Short mmCIF file of C-alpha atoms and ligand atoms in Angstrom, two decimals:
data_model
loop_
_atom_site.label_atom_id
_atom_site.label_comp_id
_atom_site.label_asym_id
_atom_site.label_seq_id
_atom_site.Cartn_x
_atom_site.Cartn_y
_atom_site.Cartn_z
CA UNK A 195 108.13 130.36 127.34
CA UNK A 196 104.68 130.03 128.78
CA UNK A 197 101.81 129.02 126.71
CA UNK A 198 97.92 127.93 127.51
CA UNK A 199 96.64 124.78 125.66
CA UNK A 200 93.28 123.99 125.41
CA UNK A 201 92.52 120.52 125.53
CA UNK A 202 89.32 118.51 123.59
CA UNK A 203 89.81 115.08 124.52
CA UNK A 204 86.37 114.28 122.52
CA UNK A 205 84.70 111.02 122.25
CA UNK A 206 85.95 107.48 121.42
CA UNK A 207 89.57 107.28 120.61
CA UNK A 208 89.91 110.95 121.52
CA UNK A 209 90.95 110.43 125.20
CA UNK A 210 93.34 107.64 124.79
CA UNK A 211 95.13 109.58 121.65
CA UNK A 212 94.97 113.44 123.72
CA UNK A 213 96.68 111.96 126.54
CA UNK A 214 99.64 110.34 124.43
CA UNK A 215 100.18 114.01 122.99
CA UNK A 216 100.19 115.53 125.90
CA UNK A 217 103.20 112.96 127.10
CA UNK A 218 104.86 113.94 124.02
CA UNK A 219 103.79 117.79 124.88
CA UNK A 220 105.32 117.56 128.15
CA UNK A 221 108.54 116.12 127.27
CA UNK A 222 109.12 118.67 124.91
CA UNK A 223 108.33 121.51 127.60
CA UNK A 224 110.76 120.01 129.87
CA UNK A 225 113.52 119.97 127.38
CA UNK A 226 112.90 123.05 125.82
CA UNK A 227 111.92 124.57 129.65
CA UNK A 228 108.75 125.85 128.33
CA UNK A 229 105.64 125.90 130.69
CA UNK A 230 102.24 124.51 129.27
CA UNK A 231 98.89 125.40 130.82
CA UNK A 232 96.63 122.93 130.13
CA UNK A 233 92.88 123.72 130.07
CA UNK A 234 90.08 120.73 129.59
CA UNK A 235 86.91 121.62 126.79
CA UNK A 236 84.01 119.92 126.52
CA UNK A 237 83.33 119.14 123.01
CA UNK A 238 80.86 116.45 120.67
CA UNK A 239 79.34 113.69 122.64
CA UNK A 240 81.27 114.56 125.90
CA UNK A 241 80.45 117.81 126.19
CA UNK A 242 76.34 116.49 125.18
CA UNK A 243 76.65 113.54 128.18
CA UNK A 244 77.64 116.30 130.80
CA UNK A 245 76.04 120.14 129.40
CA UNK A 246 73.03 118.76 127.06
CA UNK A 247 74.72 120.52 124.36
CA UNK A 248 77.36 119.83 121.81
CA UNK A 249 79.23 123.19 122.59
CA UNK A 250 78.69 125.47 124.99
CA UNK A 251 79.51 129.15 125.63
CA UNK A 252 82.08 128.61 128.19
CA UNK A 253 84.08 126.00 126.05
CA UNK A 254 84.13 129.02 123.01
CA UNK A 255 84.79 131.59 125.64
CA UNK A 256 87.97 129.17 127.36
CA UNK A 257 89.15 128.35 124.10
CA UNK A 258 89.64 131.93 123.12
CA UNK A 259 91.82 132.89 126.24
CA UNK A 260 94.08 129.38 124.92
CA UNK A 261 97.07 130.02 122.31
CA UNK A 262 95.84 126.80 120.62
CA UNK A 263 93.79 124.41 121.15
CA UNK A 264 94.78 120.36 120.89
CA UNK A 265 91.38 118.07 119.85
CA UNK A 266 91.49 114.18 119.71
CA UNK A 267 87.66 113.40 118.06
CA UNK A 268 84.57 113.85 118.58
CA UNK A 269 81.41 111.83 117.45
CA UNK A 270 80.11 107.97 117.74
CA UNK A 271 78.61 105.42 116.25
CA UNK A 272 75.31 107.14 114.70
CA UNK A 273 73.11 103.34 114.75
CA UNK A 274 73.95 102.87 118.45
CA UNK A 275 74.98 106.19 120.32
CA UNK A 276 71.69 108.21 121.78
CA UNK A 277 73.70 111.12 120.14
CA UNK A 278 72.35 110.59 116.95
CA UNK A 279 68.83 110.47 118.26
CA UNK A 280 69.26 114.08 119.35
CA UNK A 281 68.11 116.44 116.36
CA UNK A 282 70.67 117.61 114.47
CA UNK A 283 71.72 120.86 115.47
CA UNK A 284 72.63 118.98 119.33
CA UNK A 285 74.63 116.31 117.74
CA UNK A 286 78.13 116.24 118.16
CA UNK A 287 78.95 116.97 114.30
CA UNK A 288 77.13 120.17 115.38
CA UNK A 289 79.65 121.48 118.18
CA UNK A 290 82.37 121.30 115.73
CA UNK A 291 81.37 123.27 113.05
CA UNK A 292 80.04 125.92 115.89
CA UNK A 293 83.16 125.99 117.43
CA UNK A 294 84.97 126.44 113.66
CA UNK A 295 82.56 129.01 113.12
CA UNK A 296 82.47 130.78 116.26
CA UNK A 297 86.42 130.73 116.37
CA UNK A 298 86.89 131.85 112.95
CA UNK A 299 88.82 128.75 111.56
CA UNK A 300 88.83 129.47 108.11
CA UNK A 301 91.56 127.53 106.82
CA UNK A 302 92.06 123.94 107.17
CA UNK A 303 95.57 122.58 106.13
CA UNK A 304 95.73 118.81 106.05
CA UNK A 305 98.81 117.47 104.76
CA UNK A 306 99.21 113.75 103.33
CA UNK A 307 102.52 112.12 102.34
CA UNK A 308 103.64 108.87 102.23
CA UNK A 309 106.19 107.43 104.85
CA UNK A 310 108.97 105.64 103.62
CA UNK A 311 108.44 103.29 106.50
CA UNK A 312 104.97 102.60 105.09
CA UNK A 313 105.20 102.00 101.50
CA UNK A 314 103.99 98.77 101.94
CA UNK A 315 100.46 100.48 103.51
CA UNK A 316 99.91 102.28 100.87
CA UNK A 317 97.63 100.95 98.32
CA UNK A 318 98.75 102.48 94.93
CA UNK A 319 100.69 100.53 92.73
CA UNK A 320 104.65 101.32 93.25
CA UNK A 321 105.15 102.35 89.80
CA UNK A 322 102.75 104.98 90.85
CA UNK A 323 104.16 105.94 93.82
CA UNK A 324 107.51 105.90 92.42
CA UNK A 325 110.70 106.57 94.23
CA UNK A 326 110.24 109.81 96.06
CA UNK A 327 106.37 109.07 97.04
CA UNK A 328 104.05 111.73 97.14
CA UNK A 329 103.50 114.82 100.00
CA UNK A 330 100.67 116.87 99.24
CA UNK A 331 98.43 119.31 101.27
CA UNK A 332 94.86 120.26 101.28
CA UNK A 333 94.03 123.52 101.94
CA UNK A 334 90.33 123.41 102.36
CA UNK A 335 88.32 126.54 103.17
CA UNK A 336 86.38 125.01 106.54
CA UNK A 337 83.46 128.05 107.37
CA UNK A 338 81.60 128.71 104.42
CA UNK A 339 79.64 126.97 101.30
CA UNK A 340 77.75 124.39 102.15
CA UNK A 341 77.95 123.12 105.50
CA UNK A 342 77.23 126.94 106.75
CA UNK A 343 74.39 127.99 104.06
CA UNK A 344 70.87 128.41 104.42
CA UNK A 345 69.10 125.01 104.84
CA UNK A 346 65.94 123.91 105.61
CA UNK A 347 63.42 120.38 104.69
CA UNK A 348 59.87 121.38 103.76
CA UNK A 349 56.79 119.91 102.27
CA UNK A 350 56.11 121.57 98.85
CA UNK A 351 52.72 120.58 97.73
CA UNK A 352 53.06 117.38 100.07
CA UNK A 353 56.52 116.39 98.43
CA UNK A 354 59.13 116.39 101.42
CA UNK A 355 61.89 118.81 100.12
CA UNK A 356 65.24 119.67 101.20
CA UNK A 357 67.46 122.30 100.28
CA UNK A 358 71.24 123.42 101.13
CA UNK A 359 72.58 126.39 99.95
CA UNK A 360 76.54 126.78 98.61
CA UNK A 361 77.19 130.02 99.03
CA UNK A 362 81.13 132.23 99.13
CA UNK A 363 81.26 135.91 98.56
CA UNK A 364 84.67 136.90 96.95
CA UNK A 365 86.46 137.77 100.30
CA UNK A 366 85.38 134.25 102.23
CA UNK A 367 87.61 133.11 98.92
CA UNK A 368 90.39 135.18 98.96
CA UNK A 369 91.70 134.88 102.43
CA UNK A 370 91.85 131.09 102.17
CA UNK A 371 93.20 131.52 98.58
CA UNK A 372 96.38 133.62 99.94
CA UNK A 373 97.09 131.13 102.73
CA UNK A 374 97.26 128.37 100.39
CA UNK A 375 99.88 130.61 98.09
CA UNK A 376 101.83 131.53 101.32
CA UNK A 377 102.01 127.57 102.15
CA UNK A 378 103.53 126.99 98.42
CA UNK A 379 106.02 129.42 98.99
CA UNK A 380 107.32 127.29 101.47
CA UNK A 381 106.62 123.89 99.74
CA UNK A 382 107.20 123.48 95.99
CA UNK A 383 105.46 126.39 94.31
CA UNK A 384 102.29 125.10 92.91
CA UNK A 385 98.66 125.70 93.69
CA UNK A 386 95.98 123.07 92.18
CA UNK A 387 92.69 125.06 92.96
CA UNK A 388 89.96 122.55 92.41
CA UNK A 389 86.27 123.39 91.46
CA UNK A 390 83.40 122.51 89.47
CA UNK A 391 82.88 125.69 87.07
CA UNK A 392 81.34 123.69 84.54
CA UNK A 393 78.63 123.31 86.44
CA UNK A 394 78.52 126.13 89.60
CA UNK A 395 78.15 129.81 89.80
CA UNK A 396 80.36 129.89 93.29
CA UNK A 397 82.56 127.36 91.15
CA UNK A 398 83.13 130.02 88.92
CA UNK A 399 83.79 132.70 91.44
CA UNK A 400 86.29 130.63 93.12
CA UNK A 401 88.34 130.56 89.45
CA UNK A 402 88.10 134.02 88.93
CA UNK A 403 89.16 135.17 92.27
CA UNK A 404 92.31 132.92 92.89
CA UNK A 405 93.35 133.75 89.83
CA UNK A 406 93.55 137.43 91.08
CA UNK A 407 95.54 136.02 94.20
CA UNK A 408 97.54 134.09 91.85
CA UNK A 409 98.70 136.87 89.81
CA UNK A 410 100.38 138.21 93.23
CA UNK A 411 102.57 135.01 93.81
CA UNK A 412 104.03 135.00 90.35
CA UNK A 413 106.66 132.45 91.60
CA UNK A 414 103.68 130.06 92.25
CA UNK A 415 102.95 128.00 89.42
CA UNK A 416 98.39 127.80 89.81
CA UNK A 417 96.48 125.46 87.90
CA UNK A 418 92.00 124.79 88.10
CA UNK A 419 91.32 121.70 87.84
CA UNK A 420 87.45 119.61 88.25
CA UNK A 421 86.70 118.14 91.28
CA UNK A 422 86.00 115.02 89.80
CA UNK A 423 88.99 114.43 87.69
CA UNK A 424 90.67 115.72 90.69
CA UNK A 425 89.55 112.46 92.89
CA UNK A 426 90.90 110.27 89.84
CA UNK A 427 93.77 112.24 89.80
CA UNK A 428 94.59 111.35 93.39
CA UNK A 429 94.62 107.79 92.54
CA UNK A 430 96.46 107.92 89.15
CA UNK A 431 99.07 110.38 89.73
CA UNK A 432 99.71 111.94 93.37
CA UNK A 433 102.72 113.09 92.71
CA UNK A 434 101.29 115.70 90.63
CA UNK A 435 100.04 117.51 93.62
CA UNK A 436 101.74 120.12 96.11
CA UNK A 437 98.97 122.44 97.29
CA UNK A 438 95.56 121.73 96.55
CA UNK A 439 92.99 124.85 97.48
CA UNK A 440 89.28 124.20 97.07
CA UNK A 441 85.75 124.70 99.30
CA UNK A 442 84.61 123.17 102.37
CA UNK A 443 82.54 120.11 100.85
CA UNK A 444 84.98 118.99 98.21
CA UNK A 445 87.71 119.22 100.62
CA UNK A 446 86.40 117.08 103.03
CA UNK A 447 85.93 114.31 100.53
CA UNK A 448 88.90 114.80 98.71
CA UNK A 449 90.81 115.40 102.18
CA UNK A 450 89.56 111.16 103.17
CA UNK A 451 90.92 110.22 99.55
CA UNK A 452 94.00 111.78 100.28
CA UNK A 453 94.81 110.38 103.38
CA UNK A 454 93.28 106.84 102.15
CA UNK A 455 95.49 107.12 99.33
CA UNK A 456 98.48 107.31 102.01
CA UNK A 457 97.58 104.26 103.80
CA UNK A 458 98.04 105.48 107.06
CA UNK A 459 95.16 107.64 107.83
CA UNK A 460 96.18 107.27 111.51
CA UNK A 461 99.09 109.09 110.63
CA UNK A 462 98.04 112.38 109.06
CA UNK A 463 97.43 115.48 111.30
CA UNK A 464 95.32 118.84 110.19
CA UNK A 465 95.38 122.74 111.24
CA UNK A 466 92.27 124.63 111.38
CA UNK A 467 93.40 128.55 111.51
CA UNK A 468 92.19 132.00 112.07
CA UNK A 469 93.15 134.86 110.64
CA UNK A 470 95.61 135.12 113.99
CA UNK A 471 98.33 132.36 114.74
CA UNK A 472 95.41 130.19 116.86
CA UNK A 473 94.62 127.14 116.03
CA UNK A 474 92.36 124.06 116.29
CA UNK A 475 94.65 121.36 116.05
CA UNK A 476 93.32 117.56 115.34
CA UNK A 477 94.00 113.68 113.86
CA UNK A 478 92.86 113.42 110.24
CA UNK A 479 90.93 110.50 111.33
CA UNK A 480 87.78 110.07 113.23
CA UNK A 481 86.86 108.63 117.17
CA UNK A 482 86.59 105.11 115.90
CA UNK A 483 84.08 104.03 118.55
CA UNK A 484 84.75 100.47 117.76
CA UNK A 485 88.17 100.37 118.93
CA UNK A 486 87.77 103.18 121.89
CA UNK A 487 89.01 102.38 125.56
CA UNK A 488 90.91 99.24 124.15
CA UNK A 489 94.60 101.27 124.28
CA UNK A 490 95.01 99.82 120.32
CA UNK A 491 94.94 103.18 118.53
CA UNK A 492 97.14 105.27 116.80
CA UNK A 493 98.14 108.07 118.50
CA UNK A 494 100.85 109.50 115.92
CA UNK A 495 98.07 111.82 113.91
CA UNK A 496 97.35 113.65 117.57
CA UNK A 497 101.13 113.39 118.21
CA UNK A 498 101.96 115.40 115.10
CA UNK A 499 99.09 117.61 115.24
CA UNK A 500 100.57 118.39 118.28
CA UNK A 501 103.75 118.93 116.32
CA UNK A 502 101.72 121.58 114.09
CA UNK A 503 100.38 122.97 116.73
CA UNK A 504 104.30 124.00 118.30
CA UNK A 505 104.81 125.36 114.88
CA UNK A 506 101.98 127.41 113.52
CA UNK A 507 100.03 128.67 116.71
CA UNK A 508 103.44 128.78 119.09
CA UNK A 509 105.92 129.64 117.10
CA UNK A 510 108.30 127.13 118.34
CA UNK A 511 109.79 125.39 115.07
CA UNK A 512 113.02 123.47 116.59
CA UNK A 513 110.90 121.91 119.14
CA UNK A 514 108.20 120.50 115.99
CA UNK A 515 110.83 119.64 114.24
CA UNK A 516 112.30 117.49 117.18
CA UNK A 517 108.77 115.85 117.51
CA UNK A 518 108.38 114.77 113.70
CA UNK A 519 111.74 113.49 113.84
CA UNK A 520 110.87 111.41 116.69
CA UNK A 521 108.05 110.00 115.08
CA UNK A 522 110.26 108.75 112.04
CA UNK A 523 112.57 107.42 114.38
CA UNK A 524 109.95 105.33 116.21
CA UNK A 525 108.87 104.01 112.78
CA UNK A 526 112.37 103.20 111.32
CA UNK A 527 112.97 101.55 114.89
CA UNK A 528 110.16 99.30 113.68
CA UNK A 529 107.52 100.40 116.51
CA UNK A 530 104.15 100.15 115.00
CA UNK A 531 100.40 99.88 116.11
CA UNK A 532 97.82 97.67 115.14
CA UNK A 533 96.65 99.81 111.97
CA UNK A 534 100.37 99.92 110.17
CA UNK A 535 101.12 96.86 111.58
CA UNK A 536 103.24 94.49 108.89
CA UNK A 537 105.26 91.19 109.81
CA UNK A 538 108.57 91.75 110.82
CA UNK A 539 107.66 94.77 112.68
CA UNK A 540 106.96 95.56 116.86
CA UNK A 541 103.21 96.04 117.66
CA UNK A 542 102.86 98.36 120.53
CA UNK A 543 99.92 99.53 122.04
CA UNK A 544 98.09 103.39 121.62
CA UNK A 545 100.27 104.49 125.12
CA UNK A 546 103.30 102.17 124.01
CA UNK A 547 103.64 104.14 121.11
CA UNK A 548 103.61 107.40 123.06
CA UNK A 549 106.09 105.94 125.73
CA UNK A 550 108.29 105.19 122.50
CA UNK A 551 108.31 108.58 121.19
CA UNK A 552 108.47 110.07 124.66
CA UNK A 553 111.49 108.29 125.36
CA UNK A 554 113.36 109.27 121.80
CA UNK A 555 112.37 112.69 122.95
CA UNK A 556 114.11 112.55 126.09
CA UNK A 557 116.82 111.00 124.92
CA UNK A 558 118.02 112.86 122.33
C1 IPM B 178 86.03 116.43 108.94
C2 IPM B 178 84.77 115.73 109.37
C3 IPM B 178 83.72 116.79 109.70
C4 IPM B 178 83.50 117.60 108.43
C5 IPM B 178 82.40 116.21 110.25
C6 IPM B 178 82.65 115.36 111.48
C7 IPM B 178 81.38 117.27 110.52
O1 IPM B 178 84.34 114.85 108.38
O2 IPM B 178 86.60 117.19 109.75
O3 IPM B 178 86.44 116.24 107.79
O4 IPM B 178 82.71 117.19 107.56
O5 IPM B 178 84.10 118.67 108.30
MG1 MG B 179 85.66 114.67 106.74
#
């Protein structure tokens, strides 16, 4: 089959990591005898060195003629990069919210599990982690609340003031809510929606309404809990965990725990989707400017968003699964970079790590 990927190569890491998926991409089109159109976007601090602007029309308007759309990372170092000196609307944070807004990518699945390969990463205790581990996903509504509310910094009687607003009307709720029920259908059957309605009105909208949802999945086993106990949770017990559903804000910062908690946050991939099969698919992790150009990152979080990508936006589930596999392979073949490096393991380098997986790929 024919398909056309977009391509965000981004800032930092970004380039290095987009070009090992792509290897990986490319093997898999040859075996499967797909064809993959790749188009380039300009996005973040790229797209700022070369337009002026952190997204532009034409990158929304060329991402929508794309089936999905592949992103390594965007952003810098905010002391030293003249990015951050831009105000900020024209920094590169900016571009990707517009482009989550302007595409519609409402729901943002990031999973985080634990690798038996990398136990020894993690940093829970292993009576915590216990024999099976943990595999969890966050299903974090990505274009409301918060981040896209009224704001604005004022003086007020010469105090300097600012103000955000957190706003979700009921169907902004409910359309995230049933994706995360539809994603525990396939997983284990529970839904851990996570608030603060002790303390929030939209809080308390977000309880009553996916409780509604809930009612319509009775095979799904749903459960509120507070955001805050939520981040202990993480730490004490992840096991407890299968689908977690909650708002923009608190799912980014419980999203970072997560993956933390996994020890491998250069392993975990995420799935921003619209209310079609498209897709924005990138790395968990950030452009980690301090390590960019060097060929020492991870590229496995790219290579198995890439992996999501073949199975949510393109349908093509045999072929994902052959990629994941691939990746345990390469990690119970002992192939490791820098990041989940341990003695007694092979340190490769960001593109030796692709070539590994490449060549299990082909091989098998
Ligand atoms: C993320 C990032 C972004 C967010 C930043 C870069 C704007 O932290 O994808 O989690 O806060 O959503
Ligand atoms: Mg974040």
């Amino acid at each position: 089959m024919e398909f056309k990927i977009g391509l965000i190569h981004g800032d930092g890491i970004g380039p290095e990591i987009v070009n090992e998926a792509q290897k990986v991409l490319d093997a898999v089109a040859g075996k499967y005898h797909h064809t993959f159109h790749y188009t380039n976007l300009l996005l973040g601090g790229a797209s700022i060195d070369a337009t002026g602007l952190p997204l532009t029309e034409e990158t929304v308007a060329e991402a929508r003629t794309c089936d999905a759309v592949l992103m390594g990372s965007i952003g810098g170092d905010a002391k030293t990069s003249p990015w951050y000196r831009l105000e900020p609307s024209k920094r590169p944070e900016a571009g990707l919210l517009g482009i989550r807004k302007a595409l519609g990518l409402f729901a943002n699945l990031r999973p985080a599990y634990l690798y038996n390969e990398l136990r020894d990463a993690c940093p829970l205790k292993d009576e915590i982690i216990g024999d099976e581990g943990f595999n969890l996903i966050i299903v974090r509504e990505l274009t409301g609340g918060l981040y896209f509310g009224a704001r604005e910094t004022k003086n007020i009687d010469g105090v300097e003031t600012a103000v955000d607003t957190l706003s979700y009307n009921e169907n902004e709720i409910r359309r995230i809510a049933k994706r995360a029920f539809e994603i525990a259908m396939k997983r284990n059957k529970k839904v851990t929606e996570v608030d603060k309605a002790n303390v929030l009105d939209s809080s308390r909208l977000w309880r009553k309404v996916t409780a509604e949802v809930a009612k319509e999945y009775p095979e799904v086993t749903y459960e509120n809990m507070l955001v805050d106990n939520c981040a202990m949770q993480l730490v004490r017990d992840p096991k407890q965990f299968d689908v977690i559903l909650t708002e923009n804000m608190f799912g980014d910062i419980l999203s970072d725990e997560a993956s933390m908690v996994t020890g491998s946050i250069g392993m975990l991939s995420s799935a921003s989707l619209n209310e079609t099969s498209f897709g924005l698919y990138e790395p968990s992790h950030g452009s980690a400017p301090d390590i960019a150009g060097k060929n020492i990152a991870n590229p496995i979080a790219t290579i198995l968003s890439a992996a999501m990508m073949l199975r949510y936006s393109l349908n093509l589930d045999e072929e994902a699964d052959d990629v994941e596999s691939a990746v345990e392979r390469v990690l119970a073949d002992g192939y490791r970079t820098g990041d989940i490096y341990s003695e007694g393991t092979t340190k490769v380098t960001c593109s030796g790590m692709g070539d590994a997986i490449t060549a299990i790929l082909k091989e098998a």
